[in-house]
C-alpha positions as a Python dict, from the first residue, in 0.01 Angstrom:
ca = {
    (1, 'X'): (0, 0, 0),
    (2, 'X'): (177, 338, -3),
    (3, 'X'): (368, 204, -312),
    (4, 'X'): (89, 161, -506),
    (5, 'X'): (-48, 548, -378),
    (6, 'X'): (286, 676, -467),
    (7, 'X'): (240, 537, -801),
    (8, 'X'): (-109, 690, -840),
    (9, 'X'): (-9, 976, -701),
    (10, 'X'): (265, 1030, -933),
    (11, 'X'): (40, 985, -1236),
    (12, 'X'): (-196, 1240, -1145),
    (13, 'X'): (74, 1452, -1059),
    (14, 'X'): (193, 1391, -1419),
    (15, 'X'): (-142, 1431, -1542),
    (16, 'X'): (-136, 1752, -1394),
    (17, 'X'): (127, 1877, -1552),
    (18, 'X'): (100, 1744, -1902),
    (19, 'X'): (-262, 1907, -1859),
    (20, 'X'): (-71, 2269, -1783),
    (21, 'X'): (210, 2242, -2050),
    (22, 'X'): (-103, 2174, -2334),
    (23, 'X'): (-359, 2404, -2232),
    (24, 'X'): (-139, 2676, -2116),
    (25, 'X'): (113, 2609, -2415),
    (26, 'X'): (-129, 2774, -2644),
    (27, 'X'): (-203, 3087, -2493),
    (28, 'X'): (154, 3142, -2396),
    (29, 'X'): (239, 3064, -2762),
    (30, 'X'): (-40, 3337, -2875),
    (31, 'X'): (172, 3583, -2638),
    (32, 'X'): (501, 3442, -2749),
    (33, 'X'): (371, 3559, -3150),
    (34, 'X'): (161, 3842, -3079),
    (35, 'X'): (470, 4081, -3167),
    (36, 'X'): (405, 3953, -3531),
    (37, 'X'): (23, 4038, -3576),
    (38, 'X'): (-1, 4365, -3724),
    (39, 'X'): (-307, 4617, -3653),
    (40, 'X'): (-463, 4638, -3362),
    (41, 'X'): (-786, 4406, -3535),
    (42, 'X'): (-570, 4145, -3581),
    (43, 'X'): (-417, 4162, -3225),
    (44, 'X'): (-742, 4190, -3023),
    (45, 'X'): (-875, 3869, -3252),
    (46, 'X'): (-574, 3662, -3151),
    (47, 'X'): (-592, 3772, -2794),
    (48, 'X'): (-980, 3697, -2797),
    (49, 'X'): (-860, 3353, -2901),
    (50, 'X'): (-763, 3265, -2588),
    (51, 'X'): (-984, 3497, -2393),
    (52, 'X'): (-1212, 3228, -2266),
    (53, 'X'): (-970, 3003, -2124),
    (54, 'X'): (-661, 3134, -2077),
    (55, 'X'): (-716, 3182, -1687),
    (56, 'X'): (-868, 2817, -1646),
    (57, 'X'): (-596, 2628, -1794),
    (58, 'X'): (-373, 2766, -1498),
    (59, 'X'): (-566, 2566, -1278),
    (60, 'X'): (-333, 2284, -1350),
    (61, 'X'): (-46, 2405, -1254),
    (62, 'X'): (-204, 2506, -907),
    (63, 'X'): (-280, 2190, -890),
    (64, 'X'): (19, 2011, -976),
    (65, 'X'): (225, 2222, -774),
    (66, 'X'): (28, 2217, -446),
    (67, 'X'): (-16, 1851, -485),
    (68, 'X'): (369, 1743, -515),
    (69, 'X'): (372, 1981, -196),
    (70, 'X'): (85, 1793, -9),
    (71, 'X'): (220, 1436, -177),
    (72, 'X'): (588, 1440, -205),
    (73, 'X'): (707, 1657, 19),
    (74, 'X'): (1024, 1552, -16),
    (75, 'X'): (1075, 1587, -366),
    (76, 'X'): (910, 1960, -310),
    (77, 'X'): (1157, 2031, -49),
    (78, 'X'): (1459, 1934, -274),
    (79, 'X'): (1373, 2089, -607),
    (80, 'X'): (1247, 2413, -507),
    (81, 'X'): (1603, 2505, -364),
    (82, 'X'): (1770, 2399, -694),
    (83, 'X'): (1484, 2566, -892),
    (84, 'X'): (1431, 2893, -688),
    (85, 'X'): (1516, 3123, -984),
    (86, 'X'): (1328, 3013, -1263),
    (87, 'X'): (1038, 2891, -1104),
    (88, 'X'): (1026, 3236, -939),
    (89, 'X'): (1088, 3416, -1264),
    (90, 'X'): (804, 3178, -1425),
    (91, 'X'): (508, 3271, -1124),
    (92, 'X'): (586, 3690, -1179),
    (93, 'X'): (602, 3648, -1556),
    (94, 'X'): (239, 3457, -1553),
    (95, 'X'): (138, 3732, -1324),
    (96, 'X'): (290, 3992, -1512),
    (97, 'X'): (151, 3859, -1887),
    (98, 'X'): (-236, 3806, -1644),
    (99, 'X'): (-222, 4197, -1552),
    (100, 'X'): (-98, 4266, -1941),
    (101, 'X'): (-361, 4021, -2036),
    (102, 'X'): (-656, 4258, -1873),
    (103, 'X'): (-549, 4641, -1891),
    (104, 'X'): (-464, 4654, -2220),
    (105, 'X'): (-828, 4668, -2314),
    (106, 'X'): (-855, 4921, -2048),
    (107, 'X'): (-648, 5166, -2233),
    (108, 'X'): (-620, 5369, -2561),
    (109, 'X'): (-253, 5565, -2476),
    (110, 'X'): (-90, 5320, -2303),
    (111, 'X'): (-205, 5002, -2511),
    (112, 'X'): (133, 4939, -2654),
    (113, 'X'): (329, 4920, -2358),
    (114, 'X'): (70, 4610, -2199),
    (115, 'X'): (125, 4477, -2570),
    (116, 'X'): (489, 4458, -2476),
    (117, 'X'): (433, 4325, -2154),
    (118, 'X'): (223, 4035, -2269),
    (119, 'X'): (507, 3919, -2509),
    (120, 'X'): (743, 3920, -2235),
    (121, 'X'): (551, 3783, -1954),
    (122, 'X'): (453, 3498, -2233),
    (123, 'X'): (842, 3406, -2362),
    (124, 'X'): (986, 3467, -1993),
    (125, 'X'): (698, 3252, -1842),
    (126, 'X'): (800, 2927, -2113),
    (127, 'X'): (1162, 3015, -2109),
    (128, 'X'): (1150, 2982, -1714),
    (129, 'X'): (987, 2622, -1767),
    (130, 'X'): (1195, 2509, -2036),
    (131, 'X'): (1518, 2580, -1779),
    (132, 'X'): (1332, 2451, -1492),
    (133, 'X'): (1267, 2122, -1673),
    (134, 'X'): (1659, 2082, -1819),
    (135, 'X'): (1783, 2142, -1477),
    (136, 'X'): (1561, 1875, -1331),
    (137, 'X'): (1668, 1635, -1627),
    (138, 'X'): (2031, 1677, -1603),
    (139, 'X'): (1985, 1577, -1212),
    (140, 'X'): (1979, 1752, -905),
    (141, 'X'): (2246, 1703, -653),
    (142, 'X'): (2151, 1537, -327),
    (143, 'X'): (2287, 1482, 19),
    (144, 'X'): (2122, 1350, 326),
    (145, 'X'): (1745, 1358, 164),
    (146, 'X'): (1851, 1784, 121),
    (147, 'X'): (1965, 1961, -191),
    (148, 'X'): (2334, 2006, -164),
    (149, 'X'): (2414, 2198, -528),
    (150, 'X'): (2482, 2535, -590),
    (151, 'X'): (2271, 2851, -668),
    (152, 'X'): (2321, 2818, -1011),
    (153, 'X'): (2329, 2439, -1107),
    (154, 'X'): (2036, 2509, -1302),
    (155, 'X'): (2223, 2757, -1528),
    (156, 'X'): (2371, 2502, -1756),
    (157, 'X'): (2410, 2494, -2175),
    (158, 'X'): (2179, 2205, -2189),
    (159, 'X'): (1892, 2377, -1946),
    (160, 'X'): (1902, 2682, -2178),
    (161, 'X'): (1864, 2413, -2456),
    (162, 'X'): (1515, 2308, -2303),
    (163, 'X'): (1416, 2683, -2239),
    (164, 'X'): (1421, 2766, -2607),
    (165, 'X'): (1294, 2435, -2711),
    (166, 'X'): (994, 2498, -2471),
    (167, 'X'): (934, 2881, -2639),
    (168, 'X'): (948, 2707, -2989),
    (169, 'X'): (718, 2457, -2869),
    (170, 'X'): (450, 2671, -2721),
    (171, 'X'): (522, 2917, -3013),
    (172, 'X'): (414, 2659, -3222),
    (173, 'X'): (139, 2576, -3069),
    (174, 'X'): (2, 2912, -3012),
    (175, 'X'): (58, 2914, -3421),
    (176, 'X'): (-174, 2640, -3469),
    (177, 'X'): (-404, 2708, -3190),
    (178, 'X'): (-465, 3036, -3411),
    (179, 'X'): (-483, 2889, -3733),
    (180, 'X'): (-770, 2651, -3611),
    (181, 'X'): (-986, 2955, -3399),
    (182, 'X'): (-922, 3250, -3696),
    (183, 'X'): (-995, 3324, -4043),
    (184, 'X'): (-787, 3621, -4192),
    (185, 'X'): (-465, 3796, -4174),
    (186, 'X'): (-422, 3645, -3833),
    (187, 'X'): (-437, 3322, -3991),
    (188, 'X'): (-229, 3386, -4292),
    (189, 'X'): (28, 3484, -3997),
    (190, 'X'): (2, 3245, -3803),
    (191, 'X'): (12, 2980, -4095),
    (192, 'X'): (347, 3149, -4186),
    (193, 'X'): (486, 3106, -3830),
    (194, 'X'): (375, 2718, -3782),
    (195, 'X'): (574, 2607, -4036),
    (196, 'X'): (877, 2778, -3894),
    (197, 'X'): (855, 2754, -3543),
    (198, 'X'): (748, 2345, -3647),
    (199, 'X'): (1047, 2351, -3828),
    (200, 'X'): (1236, 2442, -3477),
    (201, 'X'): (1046, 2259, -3283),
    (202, 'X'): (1136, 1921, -3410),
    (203, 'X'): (1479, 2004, -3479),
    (204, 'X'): (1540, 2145, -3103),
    (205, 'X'): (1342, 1833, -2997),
    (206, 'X'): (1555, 1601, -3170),
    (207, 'X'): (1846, 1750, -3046),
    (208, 'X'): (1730, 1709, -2661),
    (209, 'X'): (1663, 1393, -2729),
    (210, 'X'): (1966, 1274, -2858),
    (211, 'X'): (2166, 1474, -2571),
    (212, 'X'): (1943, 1340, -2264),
    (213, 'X'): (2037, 976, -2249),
    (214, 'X'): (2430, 1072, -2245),
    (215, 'X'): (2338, 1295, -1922),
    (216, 'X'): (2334, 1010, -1687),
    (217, 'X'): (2435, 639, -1729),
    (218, 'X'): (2075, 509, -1633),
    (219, 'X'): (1921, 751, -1879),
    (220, 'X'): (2094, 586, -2119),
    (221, 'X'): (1995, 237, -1992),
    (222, 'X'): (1650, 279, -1989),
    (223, 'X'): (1607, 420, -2305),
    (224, 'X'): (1860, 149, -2487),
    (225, 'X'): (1794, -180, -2245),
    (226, 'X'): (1489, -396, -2309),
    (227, 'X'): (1212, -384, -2371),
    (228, 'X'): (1221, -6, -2332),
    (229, 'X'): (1406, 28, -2675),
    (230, 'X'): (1067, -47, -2851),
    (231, 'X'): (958, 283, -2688),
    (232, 'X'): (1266, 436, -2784),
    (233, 'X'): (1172, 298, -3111),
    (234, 'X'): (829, 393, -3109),
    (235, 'X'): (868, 733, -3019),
    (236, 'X'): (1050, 867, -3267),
    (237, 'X'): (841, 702, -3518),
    (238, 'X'): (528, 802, -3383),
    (239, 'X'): (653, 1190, -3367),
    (240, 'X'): (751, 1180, -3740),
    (241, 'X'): (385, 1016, -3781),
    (242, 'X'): (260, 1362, -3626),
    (243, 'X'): (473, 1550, -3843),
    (244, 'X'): (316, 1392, -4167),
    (245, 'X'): (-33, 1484, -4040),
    (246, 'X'): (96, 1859, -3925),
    (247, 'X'): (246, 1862, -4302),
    (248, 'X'): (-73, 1712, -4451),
    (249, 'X'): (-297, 1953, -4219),
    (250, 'X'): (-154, 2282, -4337),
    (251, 'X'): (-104, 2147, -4722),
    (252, 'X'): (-462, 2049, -4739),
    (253, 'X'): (-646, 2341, -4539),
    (254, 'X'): (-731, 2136, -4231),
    (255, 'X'): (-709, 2397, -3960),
    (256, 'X'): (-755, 2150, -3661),
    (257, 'X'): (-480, 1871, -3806),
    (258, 'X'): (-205, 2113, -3742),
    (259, 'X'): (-263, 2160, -3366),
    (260, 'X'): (-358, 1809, -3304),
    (261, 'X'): (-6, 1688, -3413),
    (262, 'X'): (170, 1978, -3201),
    (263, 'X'): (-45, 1836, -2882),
    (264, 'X'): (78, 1496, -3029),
    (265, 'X'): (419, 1598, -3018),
    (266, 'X'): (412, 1734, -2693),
    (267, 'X'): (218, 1439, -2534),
    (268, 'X'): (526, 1172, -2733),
    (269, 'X'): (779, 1404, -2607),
    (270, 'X'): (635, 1387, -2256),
    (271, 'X'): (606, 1026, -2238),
    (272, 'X'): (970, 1011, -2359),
    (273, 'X'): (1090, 1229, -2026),
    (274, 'X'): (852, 960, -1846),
    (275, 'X'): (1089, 684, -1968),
    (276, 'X'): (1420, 855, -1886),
    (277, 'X'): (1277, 966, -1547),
    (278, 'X'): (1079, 622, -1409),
    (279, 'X'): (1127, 539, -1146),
    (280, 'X'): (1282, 881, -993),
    (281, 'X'): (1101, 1188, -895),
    (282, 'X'): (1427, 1349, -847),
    (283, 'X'): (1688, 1228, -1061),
    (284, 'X'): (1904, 1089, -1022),
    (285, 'X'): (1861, 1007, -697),
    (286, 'X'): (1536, 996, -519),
    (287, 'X'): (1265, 784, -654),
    (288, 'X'): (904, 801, -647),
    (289, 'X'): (861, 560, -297),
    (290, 'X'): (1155, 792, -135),
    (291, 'X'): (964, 1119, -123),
    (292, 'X'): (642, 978, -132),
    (293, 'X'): (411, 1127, 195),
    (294, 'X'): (254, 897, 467),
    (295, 'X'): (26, 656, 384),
    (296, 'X'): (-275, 827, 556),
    (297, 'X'): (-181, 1133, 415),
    (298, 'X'): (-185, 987, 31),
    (299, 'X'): (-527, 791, 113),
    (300, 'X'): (-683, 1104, 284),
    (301, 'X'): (-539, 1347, -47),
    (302, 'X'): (-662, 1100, -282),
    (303, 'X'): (-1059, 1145, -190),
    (304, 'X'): (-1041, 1506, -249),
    (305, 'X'): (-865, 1465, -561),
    (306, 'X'): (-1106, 1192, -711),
    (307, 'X'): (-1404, 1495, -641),
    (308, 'X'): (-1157, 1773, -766),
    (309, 'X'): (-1049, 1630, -1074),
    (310, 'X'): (-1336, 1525, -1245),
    (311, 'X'): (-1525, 1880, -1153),
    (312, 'X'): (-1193, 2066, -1330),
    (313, 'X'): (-1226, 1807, -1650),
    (314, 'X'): (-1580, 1904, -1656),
    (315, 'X'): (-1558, 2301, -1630),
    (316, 'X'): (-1241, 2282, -1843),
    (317, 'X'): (-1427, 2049, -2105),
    (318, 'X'): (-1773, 2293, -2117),
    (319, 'X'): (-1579, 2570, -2125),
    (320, 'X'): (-1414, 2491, -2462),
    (321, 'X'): (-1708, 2313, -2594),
    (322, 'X'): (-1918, 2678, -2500),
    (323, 'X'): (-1635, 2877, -2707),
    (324, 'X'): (-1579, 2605, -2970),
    (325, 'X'): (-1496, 2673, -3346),
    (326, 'X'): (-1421, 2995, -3527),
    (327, 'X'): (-1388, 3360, -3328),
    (328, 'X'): (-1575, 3587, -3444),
    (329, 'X'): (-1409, 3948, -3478),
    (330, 'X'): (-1714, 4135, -3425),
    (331, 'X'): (-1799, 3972, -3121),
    (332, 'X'): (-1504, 3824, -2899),
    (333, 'X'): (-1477, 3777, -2503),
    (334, 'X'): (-1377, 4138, -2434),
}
């Protein structure tokens, strides 16, 4: 039975995350672009964008984080040693873009320099997770159920790959996510800066893609060996299918088409890593029944998680539902 946990386990956990890199994605895209709104109108409306949720949508990572701690502590006490830099870098720079977020509407004088701080807090914070993630997908060395690499195994060409794929990604997405919630010169920008950072985007993530399999040998066999090749198939396909309605969105004024195909693209590309990863929570050596906790433990975790989850769906749900459609510059959150 603590297979079949493990398994549910590891799709929440995924869940989790997926949750964090789409909500989150946005507003760290709005931070990533904010250097390109001009007047301070146009930058309070794109920071009252996100206003609302911005806080909320960090739930997930909490919650993906301290549940691979409280489920797979073994896959927790591997990667953090391999990951220690970014991931620490990631946690200040969300802090450091949360206290940016908040004081500079507290201040006339110093308004600028939180401006500043925002930007970098946002681009640091998805730079950090674009490493993290190409470190853990070009494998993490293990010996004796312990990480055995070096301090800076996760410095590698490829990881730095991911990291600016990841800030064109949420870039783009912050784009879009601004096109659909503003009217004006915000959204003339922002219209502007989807096409190019869209234009990046798929070219970065076409060029992890065709990298990843060649990283390790069972990479490349699950994503060429039956019948995973339809996904392999699929995917791609399915991506330029987003890319059409992204190109149709912006041609034709539909304001919410663009951002559905970005969260499109990001969900594909996610259930791509899924493929190359399953059935390894660490690659490429510990899999998801390896790390997995005690049985009690995952049966015990589990009944908090089926109250937890569906109250954060709910609150995350009304809360965009409350805030829903165009913001209003007169008004806004602040």
């Amino acid at each position: 039975m603590i297979f079949d946990l493990a398994f549910i386990w590891a799709g929440l956990i995924a869940f989790a995350v997926l949750a964090y890199v789409i909500l989150d994605g946005f507003d760290l895209g709005v931070g990533i672009l904010f250097p390109f709104m001009h007047g301070e109108e146009s930058k309070d409306l794109a920071m009252n964008a996100v206003a609302p949720v911005w806080d909320g949508n960090e739930t997930w990572l909490v919650l993906g984080g301290g549940g691979l701690f409280a489920v797979f502590p073994l896959a927790y006490a591997v990667v953090m040693p391999a990951l220690y830099v970014p991931i620490i870098v990631m946690l200040l720079a969300l802090v450091f873009r949360g206290v940016a977020f908040e004081f500079r509407w507290r201040t006339k004088r110093g308004k600028f320099l939180w401006d500043i701080s925002f930007t970098f807090g946002s681009i640091m914070a998805a730079f950090a997770q674009g490493i993290a993630l190409g470190a853990l997908v070009q494998g993490i060395t293990v010996e004796g159920r312990a990480y055995a690499g070096g301090n800076w195994d996760w410095l590698t060409p490829f990881s730095i790959l991911t990291g600016v794929a990841l800030v064109a990604g949420y870039a783009l997405m912050g784009a879009t996510w601004l096109v659909m919630k503003t009217d004006g010169p915000v959204r003339r920008v922002a219209r502007r800066m989807a096409v190019w950072t869209g234009a990046a985007t798929l070219a970065l993530v076409g060029l992890v893609s065709l990298i990843t399999p060649f990283l390790n040998p069972s990479y490349l066999d699950r994503w060429f060996g039956f019948p995973n090749v339809l996904f392999t198939v699929l995917v791609p396909a399915a991506i330029l299918v987003a890319a059409f309605v992204f190109a149709k969105g912006m041609r034709e004024n539909r304001d919410a088409w663009p951002f559905l195909a970005t969260l499109a693209l990001f969900v594909l590309s996610f259930i791509g890593l899924g493929i190359s990863f399953y059935p390894y929570m660490v690659p490429p050596s510990l899999t998801i029944r390896d790390v997995a906790a005690p049985d009690e433990s995952l049966w015990f975790l589990l009944a908090g998680a089926l109250v937890l989850v569906p109250m954060i769906l709910a609150y995350t749900g009304y809360a965009y539902w409350v805030f829903r459609g165009k913001v209003d510059p007169a008004g806004g959150y602040h």
